[in-house]
PDB file of C-alpha atoms in Angstrom:
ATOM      1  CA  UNK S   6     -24.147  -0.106  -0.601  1.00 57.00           C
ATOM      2  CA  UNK S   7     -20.466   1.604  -1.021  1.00 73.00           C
ATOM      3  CA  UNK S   8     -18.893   3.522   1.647  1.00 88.00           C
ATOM      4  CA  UNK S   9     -16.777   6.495   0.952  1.00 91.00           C
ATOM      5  CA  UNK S  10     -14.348   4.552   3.266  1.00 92.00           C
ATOM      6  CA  UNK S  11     -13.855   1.414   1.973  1.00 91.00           C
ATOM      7  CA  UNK S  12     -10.916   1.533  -0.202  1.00 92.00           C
ATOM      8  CA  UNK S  13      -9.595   3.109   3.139  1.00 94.00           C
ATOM      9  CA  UNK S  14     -11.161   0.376   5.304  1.00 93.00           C
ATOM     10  CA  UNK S  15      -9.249  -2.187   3.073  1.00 94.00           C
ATOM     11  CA  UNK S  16      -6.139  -1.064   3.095  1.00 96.00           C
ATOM     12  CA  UNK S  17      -6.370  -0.427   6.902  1.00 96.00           C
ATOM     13  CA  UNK S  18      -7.577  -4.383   6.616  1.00 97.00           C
ATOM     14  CA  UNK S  19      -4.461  -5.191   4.765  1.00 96.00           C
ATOM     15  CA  UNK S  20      -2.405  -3.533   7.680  1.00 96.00           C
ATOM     16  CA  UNK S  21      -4.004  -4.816  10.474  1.00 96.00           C
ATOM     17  CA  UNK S  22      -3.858  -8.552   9.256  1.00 95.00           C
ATOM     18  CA  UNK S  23       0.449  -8.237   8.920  1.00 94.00           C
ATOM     19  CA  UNK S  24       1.012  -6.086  11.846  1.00 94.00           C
ATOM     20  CA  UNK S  25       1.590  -8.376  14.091  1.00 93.00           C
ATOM     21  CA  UNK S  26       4.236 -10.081  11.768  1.00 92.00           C
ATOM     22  CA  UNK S  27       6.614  -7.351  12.570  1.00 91.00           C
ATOM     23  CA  UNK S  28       6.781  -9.440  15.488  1.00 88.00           C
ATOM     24  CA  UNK S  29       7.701 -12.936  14.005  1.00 82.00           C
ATOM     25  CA  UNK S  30       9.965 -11.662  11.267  1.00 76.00           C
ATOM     26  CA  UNK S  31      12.613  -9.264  10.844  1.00 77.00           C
ATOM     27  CA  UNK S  32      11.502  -6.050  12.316  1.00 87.00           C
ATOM     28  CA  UNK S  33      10.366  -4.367   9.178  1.00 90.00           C
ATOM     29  CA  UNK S  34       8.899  -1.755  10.830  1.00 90.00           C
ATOM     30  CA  UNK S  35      12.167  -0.829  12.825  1.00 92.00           C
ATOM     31  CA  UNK S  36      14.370  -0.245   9.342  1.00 92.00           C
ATOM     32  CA  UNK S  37      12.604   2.512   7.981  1.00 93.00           C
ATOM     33  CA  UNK S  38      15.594   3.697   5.324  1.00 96.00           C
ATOM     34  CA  UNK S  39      15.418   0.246   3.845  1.00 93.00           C
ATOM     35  CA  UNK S  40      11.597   0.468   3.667  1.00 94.00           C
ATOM     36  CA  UNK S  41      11.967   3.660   2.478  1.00 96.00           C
ATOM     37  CA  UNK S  42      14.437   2.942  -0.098  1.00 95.00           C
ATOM     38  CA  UNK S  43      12.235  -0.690  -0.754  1.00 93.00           C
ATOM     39  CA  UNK S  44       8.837   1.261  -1.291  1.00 95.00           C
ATOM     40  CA  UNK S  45       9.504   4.964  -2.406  1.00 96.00           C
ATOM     41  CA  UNK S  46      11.114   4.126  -6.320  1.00 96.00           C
ATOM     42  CA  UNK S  47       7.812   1.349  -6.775  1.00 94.00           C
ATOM     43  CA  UNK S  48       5.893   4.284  -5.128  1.00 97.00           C
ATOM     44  CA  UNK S  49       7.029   7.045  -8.060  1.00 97.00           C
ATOM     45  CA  UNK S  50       6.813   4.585 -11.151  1.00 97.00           C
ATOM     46  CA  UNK S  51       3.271   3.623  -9.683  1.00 96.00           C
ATOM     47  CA  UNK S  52       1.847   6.491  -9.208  1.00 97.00           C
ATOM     48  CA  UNK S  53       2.911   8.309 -12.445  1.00 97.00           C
ATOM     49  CA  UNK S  54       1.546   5.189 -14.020  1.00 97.00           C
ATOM     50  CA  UNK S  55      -1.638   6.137 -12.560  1.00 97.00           C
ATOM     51  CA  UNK S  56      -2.206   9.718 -13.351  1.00 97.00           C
ATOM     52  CA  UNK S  57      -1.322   8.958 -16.869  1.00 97.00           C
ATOM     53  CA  UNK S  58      -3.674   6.097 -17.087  1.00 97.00           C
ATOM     54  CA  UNK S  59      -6.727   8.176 -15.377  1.00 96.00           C
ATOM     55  CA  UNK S  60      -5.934  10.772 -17.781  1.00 96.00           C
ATOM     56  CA  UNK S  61      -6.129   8.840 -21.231  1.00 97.00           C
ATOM     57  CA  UNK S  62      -9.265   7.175 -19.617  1.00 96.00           C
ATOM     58  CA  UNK S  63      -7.950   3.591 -19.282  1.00 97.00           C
ATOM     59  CA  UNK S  64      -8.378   3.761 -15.673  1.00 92.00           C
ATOM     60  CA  UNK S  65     -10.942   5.117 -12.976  1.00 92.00           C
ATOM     61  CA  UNK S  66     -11.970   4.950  -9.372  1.00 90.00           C
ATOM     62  CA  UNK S  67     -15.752   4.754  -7.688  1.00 85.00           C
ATOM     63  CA  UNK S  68     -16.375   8.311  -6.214  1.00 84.00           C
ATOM     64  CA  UNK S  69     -18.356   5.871  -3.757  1.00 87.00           C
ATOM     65  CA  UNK S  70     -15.582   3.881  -2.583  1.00 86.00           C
ATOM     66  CA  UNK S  71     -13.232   6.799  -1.923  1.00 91.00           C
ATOM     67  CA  UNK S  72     -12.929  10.020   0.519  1.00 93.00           C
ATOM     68  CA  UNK S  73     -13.126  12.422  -2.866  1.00 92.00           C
ATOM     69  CA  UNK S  74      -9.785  13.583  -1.645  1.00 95.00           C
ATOM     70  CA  UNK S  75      -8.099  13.602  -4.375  1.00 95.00           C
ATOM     71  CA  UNK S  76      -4.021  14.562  -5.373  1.00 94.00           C
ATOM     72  CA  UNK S  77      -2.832  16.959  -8.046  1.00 92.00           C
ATOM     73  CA  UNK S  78      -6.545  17.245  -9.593  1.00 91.00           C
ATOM     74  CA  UNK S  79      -6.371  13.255 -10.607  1.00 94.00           C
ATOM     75  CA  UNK S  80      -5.272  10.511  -8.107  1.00 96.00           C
ATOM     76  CA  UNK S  81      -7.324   9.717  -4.729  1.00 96.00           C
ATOM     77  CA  UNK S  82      -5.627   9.894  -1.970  1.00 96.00           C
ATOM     78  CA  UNK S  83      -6.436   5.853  -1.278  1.00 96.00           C
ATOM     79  CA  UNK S  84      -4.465   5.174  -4.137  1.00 96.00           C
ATOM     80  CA  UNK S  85      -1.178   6.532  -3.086  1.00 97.00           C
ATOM     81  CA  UNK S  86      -1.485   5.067   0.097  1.00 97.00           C
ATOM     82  CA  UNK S  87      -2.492   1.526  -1.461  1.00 97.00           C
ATOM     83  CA  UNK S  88       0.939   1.913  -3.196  1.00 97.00           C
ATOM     84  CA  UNK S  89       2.524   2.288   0.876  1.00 96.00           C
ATOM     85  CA  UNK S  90       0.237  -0.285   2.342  1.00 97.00           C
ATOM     86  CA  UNK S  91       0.652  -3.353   0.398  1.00 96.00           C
ATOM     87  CA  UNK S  92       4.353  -3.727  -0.222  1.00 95.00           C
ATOM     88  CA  UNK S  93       4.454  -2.855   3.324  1.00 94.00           C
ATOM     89  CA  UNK S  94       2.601  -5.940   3.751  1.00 95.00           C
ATOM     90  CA  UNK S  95       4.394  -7.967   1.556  1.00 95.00           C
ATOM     91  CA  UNK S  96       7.901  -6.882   3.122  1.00 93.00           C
ATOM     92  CA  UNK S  97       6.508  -8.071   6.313  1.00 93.00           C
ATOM     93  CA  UNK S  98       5.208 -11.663   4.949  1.00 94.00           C
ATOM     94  CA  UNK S  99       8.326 -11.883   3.152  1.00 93.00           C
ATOM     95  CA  UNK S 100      10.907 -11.479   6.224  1.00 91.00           C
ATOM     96  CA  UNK S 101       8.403 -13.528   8.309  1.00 91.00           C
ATOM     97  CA  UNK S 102       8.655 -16.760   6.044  1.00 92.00           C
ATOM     98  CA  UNK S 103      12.638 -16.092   5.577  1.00 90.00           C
ATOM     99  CA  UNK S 104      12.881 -15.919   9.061  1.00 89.00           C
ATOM    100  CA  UNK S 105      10.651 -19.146   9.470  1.00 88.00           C
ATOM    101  CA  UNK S 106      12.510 -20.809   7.006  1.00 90.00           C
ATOM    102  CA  UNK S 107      16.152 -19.633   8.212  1.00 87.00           C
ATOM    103  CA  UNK S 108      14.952 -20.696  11.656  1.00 84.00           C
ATOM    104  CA  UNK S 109      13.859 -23.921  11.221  1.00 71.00           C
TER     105      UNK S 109
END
């Protein structure tokens, strides 16, 4: 049985796993212009990458799985944010091990 929240739940998941790597790495959180500038061009190429996909038909999301909001006629919402959430969990691994590493 699907949830209309489960993409969402995931994602929220995802977060909740690396938040409290902000922590042992680098502060990833705390620079949000290099997040920003990190996550936002990835963010643009991604999600026009999408909406051209759903449109020729190569790509498609369960109605079940998501909230049925939906942006510009074509993307769910979950989507976008799945395009935030996970390289904002990568950046956080990512400084964590450096800062591991660096520190021995």
């Amino acid at each position: 049985m699907r949830s209309q929240y489960e993409y969402l739940a995931v994602l929220f998941a995802c977060l909740l796993v690396t938040a409290p790597l902000e922590w042992l790495g680098h502060g990833v959180y705390r620079r949000a212009p290099d997040v920003a500038r990190a996550v936002l061009p990835v963010l643009a190429v991604l999600v026009v990458w999408d909406v051209v996909a759903i449109v020729r038909g190569h790509w498609s999301f369960h109605e079940e799985s998501t909230t049925g909001v939906v942006l510009g006629g074509v993307l769910p919402v979950e989507e976008v944010l799945f395009f935030v959430a996970i390289p904002l969990c990568a950046l956080l691994t990512y400084e964590t091990v450096r800062r591991m590493l660096r520190d021995g």
